[in-house]
Amino acid sequence: MTDATKLRSLIGGLIYLTHTRPDIAFSVGVIFRFMQHPSNNHFGAAKRVLRYIAGKMKYGIWYSKVSNFKLCRFMDSDWASSLDDRRSVSANMFTVGLGVITWSSKKQATTVLSSSEVEYVVATSAACQAIWLRRILVELQQEQEGATEIFCGQQSNDINDEESNIS
């Protein structure tokens, strides 16, 4: 059995890194679930995340001035991926221009009965968060005209591929 205190410290550091590295949020979240009773496999997974980060040191989030100041949300979810309780995991990010301003990856609080239902649950959360972010933008005198676009599932993946020139 691995030293639980050492793993908790490592996971704490990885959680801190997720503030600037949304690409590790899902992996760190999965490892975090096992902090109470960790095994050597969990410690190995945490070290794999560290090796991944070490190999991607030049990557990061870049912000630049944009002429089209528009808030968009990209989201995706799986259906019942947790073998323990059959709950779904969803991931999302909001962007302004090409810069990511907020993101998350979390296990849903409820168990849903279909993949369509999980998309509705996540879309409802997206709409609430979009309203909150738009209010903040008004306070910053960056009010957006028009609707906030919310891209779900495969639609979100297709758009990200187009922006990355991936086909």
CSV table of C-alpha atoms in Angstrom, one decimal:
chain,number,residue,atom,x,y,z
A,1,MET,CA,0.0,0.0,0.0
A,2,THR,CA,1.3,3.5,-0.9
A,3,ASP,CA,1.7,6.3,1.6
A,4,ALA,CA,-1.7,8.1,1.6
A,5,THR,CA,-0.3,11.4,2.9
A,6,LYS,CA,2.2,11.5,0.0
A,7,LEU,CA,-0.5,10.9,-2.6
A,8,ARG,CA,-2.8,13.5,-1.0
A,9,SER,CA,0.0,16.0,-1.2
A,10,LEU,CA,0.7,15.1,-4.9
A,11,ILE,CA,-3.0,15.3,-5.7
A,12,GLY,CA,-3.3,18.7,-4.0
A,13,GLY,CA,-0.5,20.0,-6.2
A,14,LEU,CA,-2.2,18.6,-9.3
A,15,ILE,CA,-5.5,20.2,-8.4
A,16,TYR,CA,-3.6,23.5,-8.1
A,17,LEU,CA,-2.2,22.9,-11.6
A,18,THR,CA,-5.7,22.4,-13.1
A,19,HIS,CA,-6.2,26.2,-12.6
A,20,THR,CA,-3.9,26.7,-15.6
A,21,ARG,CA,-4.1,23.3,-17.3
A,22,PRO,CA,-7.6,22.3,-18.1
A,23,ASP,CA,-6.3,19.3,-20.1
A,24,ILE,CA,-5.5,17.4,-16.8
A,25,ALA,CA,-8.8,18.2,-15.0
A,26,PHE,CA,-10.5,14.9,-15.8
A,27,SER,CA,-7.5,12.7,-14.9
A,28,VAL,CA,-6.9,14.6,-11.6
A,29,GLY,CA,-10.6,14.3,-10.8
A,30,VAL,CA,-10.6,10.5,-11.3
A,31,ILE,CA,-7.5,10.1,-9.1
A,32,PHE,CA,-9.0,12.4,-6.5
A,33,ARG,CA,-11.9,10.0,-5.9
A,34,PHE,CA,-9.5,7.4,-4.4
A,35,MET,CA,-7.6,9.7,-2.0
A,36,GLN,CA,-9.2,8.1,1.1
A,37,HIS,CA,-7.9,4.6,0.3
A,38,PRO,CA,-5.2,4.9,-2.4
A,39,SER,CA,-3.3,2.0,-3.9
A,40,ASN,CA,0.0,1.9,-5.8
A,41,ASN,CA,-2.1,2.1,-9.0
A,42,HIS,CA,-3.5,5.5,-8.0
A,43,PHE,CA,0.0,6.8,-7.2
A,44,GLY,CA,1.2,5.5,-10.6
A,45,ALA,CA,-1.6,7.3,-12.3
A,46,ALA,CA,-0.7,10.6,-10.5
A,47,LYS,CA,2.9,10.2,-11.6
A,48,ARG,CA,1.7,9.6,-15.2
A,49,VAL,CA,-0.1,12.9,-15.1
A,50,LEU,CA,3.2,14.5,-13.9
A,51,ARG,CA,5.1,13.0,-16.8
A,52,TYR,CA,2.4,14.2,-19.2
A,53,ILE,CA,2.8,17.8,-17.8
A,54,ALA,CA,6.6,17.5,-18.1
A,55,GLY,CA,6.2,16.6,-21.7
A,56,LYS,CA,3.9,19.5,-22.4
A,57,MET,CA,5.7,22.4,-20.7
A,58,LYS,CA,5.4,24.7,-23.7
A,59,TYR,CA,1.6,24.5,-23.8
A,60,GLY,CA,-0.7,26.9,-22.0
A,61,ILE,CA,-3.6,29.2,-22.3
A,62,TRP,CA,-3.0,32.4,-24.4
A,63,TYR,CA,-5.3,35.4,-24.4
A,64,SER,CA,-5.2,38.0,-27.2
A,65,LYS,CA,-7.3,41.0,-28.2
A,66,VAL,CA,-10.3,39.9,-30.2
A,67,SER,CA,-12.7,42.0,-32.4
A,68,ASN,CA,-15.6,39.6,-31.8
A,69,PHE,CA,-16.0,39.5,-28.0
A,70,LYS,CA,-18.3,36.5,-27.7
A,71,LEU,CA,-18.9,34.1,-24.9
A,72,CYS,CA,-19.3,30.4,-26.0
A,73,ARG,CA,-19.6,27.2,-24.1
A,74,PHE,CA,-18.3,23.8,-25.2
A,75,MET,CA,-19.4,20.7,-23.3
A,76,ASP,CA,-19.4,17.0,-23.5
A,77,SER,CA,-20.4,14.1,-21.2
A,78,ASP,CA,-20.5,10.4,-21.0
A,79,TRP,CA,-23.3,8.2,-19.9
A,80,ALA,CA,-23.0,6.2,-16.7
A,81,SER,CA,-19.2,5.8,-16.9
A,82,SER,CA,-18.7,5.3,-13.1
A,83,LEU,CA,-18.9,1.5,-12.5
A,84,ASP,CA,-19.6,2.1,-8.8
A,85,ASP,CA,-22.8,4.2,-9.1
A,86,ARG,CA,-23.4,4.5,-12.8
A,87,ARG,CA,-23.2,8.3,-12.7
A,88,SER,CA,-22.0,10.3,-15.7
A,89,VAL,CA,-19.0,12.6,-15.9
A,90,SER,CA,-19.3,15.9,-17.8
A,91,ALA,CA,-16.7,18.4,-18.9
A,92,ASN,CA,-17.1,21.9,-20.1
A,93,MET,CA,-15.3,25.1,-20.9
A,94,PHE,CA,-16.4,28.7,-21.6
A,95,THR,CA,-14.3,30.8,-24.0
A,96,VAL,CA,-14.2,34.4,-24.9
A,97,GLY,CA,-12.6,34.7,-28.4
A,98,LEU,CA,-10.1,31.8,-28.5
A,99,GLY,CA,-9.2,32.1,-24.8
A,100,VAL,CA,-10.6,29.6,-22.2
A,101,ILE,CA,-11.9,31.5,-19.2
A,102,THR,CA,-13.5,28.8,-17.1
A,103,TRP,CA,-13.6,25.0,-17.3
A,104,SER,CA,-14.6,22.0,-15.2
A,105,SER,CA,-14.8,18.2,-15.2
A,106,LYS,CA,-17.1,16.6,-12.7
A,107,LYS,CA,-19.1,13.6,-11.8
A,108,GLN,CA,-22.9,14.4,-11.9
A,109,ALA,CA,-24.9,14.4,-8.7
A,110,THR,CA,-27.7,12.3,-10.1
A,111,THR,CA,-28.0,9.1,-12.0
A,112,VAL,CA,-29.7,9.5,-15.4
A,113,LEU,CA,-31.4,7.0,-17.6
A,114,SER,CA,-30.1,7.9,-21.0
A,115,SER,CA,-27.3,9.7,-22.8
A,116,SER,CA,-29.9,12.3,-24.0
A,117,GLU,CA,-30.9,13.0,-20.4
A,118,VAL,CA,-27.3,13.6,-19.3
A,119,GLU,CA,-26.9,16.1,-22.1
A,120,TYR,CA,-30.0,18.0,-20.9
A,121,VAL,CA,-28.7,18.0,-17.3
A,122,VAL,CA,-25.4,19.4,-18.5
A,123,ALA,CA,-27.1,21.9,-20.8
A,124,THR,CA,-29.2,23.2,-18.0
A,125,SER,CA,-26.1,23.8,-15.9
A,126,ALA,CA,-24.5,25.5,-18.9
A,127,ALA,CA,-27.4,27.9,-19.3
A,128,CYS,CA,-27.2,28.9,-15.6
A,129,GLN,CA,-23.5,29.4,-15.7
A,130,ALA,CA,-23.8,31.4,-18.9
A,131,ILE,CA,-26.3,33.8,-17.2
A,132,TRP,CA,-23.9,34.3,-14.3
A,133,LEU,CA,-20.9,34.9,-16.6
A,134,ARG,CA,-22.9,37.4,-18.8
A,135,ARG,CA,-23.7,39.3,-15.6
A,136,ILE,CA,-20.0,39.5,-14.8
A,137,LEU,CA,-19.3,40.7,-18.3
A,138,VAL,CA,-21.8,43.5,-17.9
A,139,GLU,CA,-20.1,44.6,-14.7
A,140,LEU,CA,-16.8,44.7,-16.6
A,141,GLN,CA,-18.5,46.8,-19.3
A,142,GLN,CA,-18.2,44.0,-21.9
A,143,GLU,CA,-21.8,43.3,-22.5
A,144,GLN,CA,-22.4,40.8,-25.2
A,145,GLU,CA,-25.2,41.3,-27.7
A,146,GLY,CA,-27.0,38.2,-28.9
A,147,ALA,CA,-27.2,34.7,-27.4
A,148,THR,CA,-24.4,32.7,-25.8
A,149,GLU,CA,-23.8,29.7,-28.0
A,150,ILE,CA,-23.6,26.3,-26.2
A,151,PHE,CA,-22.1,23.5,-28.1
A,152,CYS,CA,-22.9,20.0,-26.9
A,153,GLY,CA,-21.3,16.6,-27.4
A,154,GLN,CA,-20.2,15.7,-31.0
A,155,GLN,CA,-21.2,19.3,-32.1
A,156,SER,CA,-18.6,20.6,-29.7
A,157,ASN,CA,-15.9,18.2,-30.9
A,158,ASP,CA,-16.6,19.1,-34.5
A,159,ILE,CA,-16.1,22.8,-33.8
A,160,ASN,CA,-12.9,22.3,-31.9
A,161,ASP,CA,-11.6,20.2,-34.7
A,162,GLU,CA,-12.4,22.9,-37.3
A,163,GLU,CA,-10.6,25.5,-35.2
A,164,SER,CA,-7.6,23.3,-34.8
A,165,ASN,CA,-7.5,22.4,-38.5
A,166,ILE,CA,-8.0,18.7,-37.6
A,167,SER,CA,-10.2,16.6,-39.9
